Amino acid sequence: MNNTNVSFEEKLSEYQLAYELLRRKLRTSYVSQIIKHITPDELKEIYRMIHQGASPRAGSTPSINTIPYFRESFIYLSLFASIYRTASLIDIKTEIDVSAVLFAWDFFCETFPNHIRESKPYNKIRPANFNEAWIIAQSLKNGLTTIKYCNGCIGDTLIMLNSSFQPICQICDIDRKRENSRKKSSERTNQLS
């Protein structure tokens, strides 16, 4: 990291961005991919200062395929991805729009204030924390996920490639299965009558 040719404004801008990311508890390994003039050790120290001595999260980073445990999670994942894409001023398939991720996450937190969790147990509302939100943005950039418009539910849906979930609109599939279940139940009731 060469800090000799960096202007004061550039350094200040990086410190402000690092603060915003670390305040939301983004892993320092992700932050160091964006911040070029602050060392990983400095980032860890900034994290500790922000979070009253707590150390940054260690260990392996989750993959996009481990985030949705419930099919219903796709409702919220799709919502977050749609907000992110709408807020972005750049092509999210080629790079992460940090400002758009921050905006989408803050809006998502305002929408579901009682469901955000830093660690397990998670519920159906995902992303559950800012690291998961970041992973969604990363997976859109890397082509592991895509946002498709669904004519069935008339909205955006997040499609995960190479996932245990079929690459279809999970929301419509849930609705189809519920409708089939209702029909079968109704048929049984009619047969018993």
XYZ file of C-alpha atoms in Angstrom:
193
model
C 0.000 0.000 0.000
C 1.595 3.151 -1.224
C 0.245 6.152 0.654
C 2.829 8.662 -0.597
C 0.914 9.710 -3.734
C -2.517 9.767 -2.134
C -4.135 13.134 -1.551
C -5.646 14.110 1.775
C -9.112 14.107 0.186
C -8.637 10.544 -1.102
C -7.485 9.320 2.312
C -10.363 11.070 4.040
C -12.832 9.596 1.559
C -11.471 6.089 2.181
C -11.651 6.523 5.957
C -15.257 7.718 5.670
C -16.180 4.754 3.482
C -14.356 2.323 5.769
C -16.257 3.776 8.723
C -19.630 3.321 6.976
C -18.860 -0.286 6.035
C -17.358 -1.260 9.382
C -20.158 0.454 11.308
C -22.509 -2.020 9.630
C -20.127 -4.828 10.671
C -18.916 -5.785 7.211
C -16.047 -8.242 7.448
C -12.690 -6.527 7.202
C -11.681 -8.947 4.423
C -14.464 -7.474 2.250
C -13.607 -3.904 3.255
C -9.950 -4.372 2.333
C -11.029 -5.369 -1.195
C -12.421 -1.853 -1.656
C -10.213 0.271 0.569
C -6.741 0.430 -0.919
C -4.850 2.873 1.312
C -5.743 1.587 4.774
C -3.983 -1.544 5.981
C -5.955 -4.586 7.164
C -4.566 -4.037 10.674
C -5.801 -0.439 10.652
C -9.224 -1.632 9.475
C -9.378 -4.095 12.368
C -8.447 -1.339 14.800
C -11.114 0.976 13.361
C -13.646 -1.857 13.729
C -12.686 -2.305 17.407
C -13.010 1.437 18.051
C -16.448 1.578 16.453
C -17.743 -1.531 18.230
C -16.336 -0.847 21.712
C -13.467 -3.325 21.631
C -15.251 -6.185 19.840
C -13.099 -7.896 17.247
C -14.183 -8.273 13.637
C -15.827 -11.551 12.702
C -13.331 -14.252 11.776
C -13.681 -17.502 9.903
C -14.759 -18.485 6.456
C -17.159 -16.277 4.587
C -20.538 -17.725 3.670
C -21.482 -18.344 0.049
C -24.635 -17.129 -1.639
C -26.022 -20.675 -1.716
C -25.969 -20.947 2.083
C -28.054 -17.825 2.699
C -31.563 -19.027 1.775
C -32.495 -21.878 4.062
C -36.226 -21.402 3.499
C -37.847 -20.897 0.099
C -39.754 -17.987 1.618
C -36.413 -16.220 2.042
C -36.433 -15.554 -1.706
C -39.176 -12.992 -1.186
C -36.826 -10.876 0.933
C -33.656 -11.693 -1.018
C -35.425 -10.624 -4.204
C -36.639 -7.442 -2.539
C -33.130 -6.528 -1.374
C -31.610 -7.321 -4.782
C -34.284 -5.256 -6.523
C -33.702 -2.257 -4.236
C -29.957 -2.561 -4.823
C -30.312 -2.726 -8.609
C -32.732 0.209 -8.651
C -30.458 2.331 -6.455
C -27.335 1.600 -8.477
C -25.993 4.072 -10.997
C -23.600 1.520 -12.523
C -23.837 -1.953 -14.037
C -24.033 -4.266 -11.007
C -23.048 -7.180 -13.243
C -19.557 -5.749 -13.612
C -18.839 -4.095 -10.266
C -20.290 -3.580 -6.814
C -21.931 -0.206 -6.297
C -20.964 0.411 -2.675
C -23.260 3.414 -2.256
C -26.206 1.425 -3.618
C -25.476 -1.504 -1.262
C -25.398 0.909 1.683
C -28.662 2.537 0.591
C -30.405 -0.799 -0.097
C -29.290 -2.207 3.256
C -30.407 0.834 5.229
C -33.787 0.831 3.454
C -34.151 -2.925 4.049
C -33.371 -2.446 7.773
C -35.980 0.321 8.026
C -38.522 -1.976 6.368
C -37.805 -4.984 8.622
C -36.351 -3.447 11.811
C -37.055 -6.376 14.130
C -35.710 -9.107 11.876
C -32.078 -8.181 11.332
C -29.666 -10.568 13.076
C -25.908 -10.448 13.319
C -25.588 -14.172 13.963
C -27.627 -17.375 14.094
C -30.404 -18.287 14.592
C -31.660 -16.610 11.432
C -35.258 -16.506 10.369
C -36.847 -16.415 6.931
C -36.054 -12.760 6.395
C -32.702 -12.674 4.650
C -30.289 -10.952 4.225
C -30.078 -11.082 7.993
C -26.978 -8.891 8.260
C -24.832 -6.581 6.162
C -22.370 -9.353 5.273
C -25.184 -11.297 3.615
C -26.291 -8.153 1.780
C -22.728 -7.728 0.551
C -22.605 -11.365 -0.602
C -25.770 -10.798 -2.652
C -24.174 -7.791 -4.357
C -20.998 -9.801 -4.918
C -22.905 -12.741 -6.394
C -24.767 -10.439 -8.800
C -21.411 -9.063 -9.953
C -19.842 -12.523 -10.267
C -22.804 -14.007 -12.149
C -23.748 -16.489 -9.402
C -27.174 -14.882 -9.195
C -29.310 -12.806 -11.466
C -32.447 -10.718 -11.107
C -35.280 -11.679 -13.462
C -38.658 -10.097 -13.914
C -41.461 -12.568 -13.229
C -44.707 -12.135 -15.144
C -46.479 -14.402 -12.648
C -46.004 -12.296 -9.527
C -45.255 -9.147 -11.514
C -41.986 -8.366 -9.803
C -38.290 -9.048 -9.604
C -37.077 -12.404 -8.422
C -33.570 -13.467 -7.485
C -32.388 -16.543 -9.358
C -29.463 -18.495 -7.920
C -27.392 -20.546 -10.291
C -25.860 -23.848 -9.137
C -28.201 -23.939 -6.152
C -30.372 -26.588 -4.560
C -33.282 -24.288 -5.466
C -34.543 -24.522 -9.040
C -33.760 -21.470 -11.197
C -37.398 -20.357 -11.216
C -39.428 -17.775 -9.348
C -39.628 -19.339 -5.902
C -42.467 -17.018 -4.911
C -44.713 -18.236 -7.747
C -43.700 -21.830 -7.061
C -44.746 -21.464 -3.408
C -48.083 -20.011 -4.557
C -48.596 -22.872 -7.065
C -47.943 -25.482 -4.388
C -50.325 -23.765 -1.960
C -53.023 -23.625 -4.644
C -52.522 -27.318 -5.510
C -52.738 -28.179 -1.816
C -56.004 -26.212 -1.495
C -57.456 -27.970 -4.550
C -56.556 -31.402 -3.192
C -58.045 -30.512 0.179
C -61.216 -29.260 -1.495
C -61.459 -32.421 -3.612
C -61.117 -34.619 -0.517
C -63.826 -32.610 1.239
C -66.128 -32.976 -1.788
C -65.485 -36.735 -1.948
C -66.380 -37.137 1.726
C -69.632 -35.188 1.287
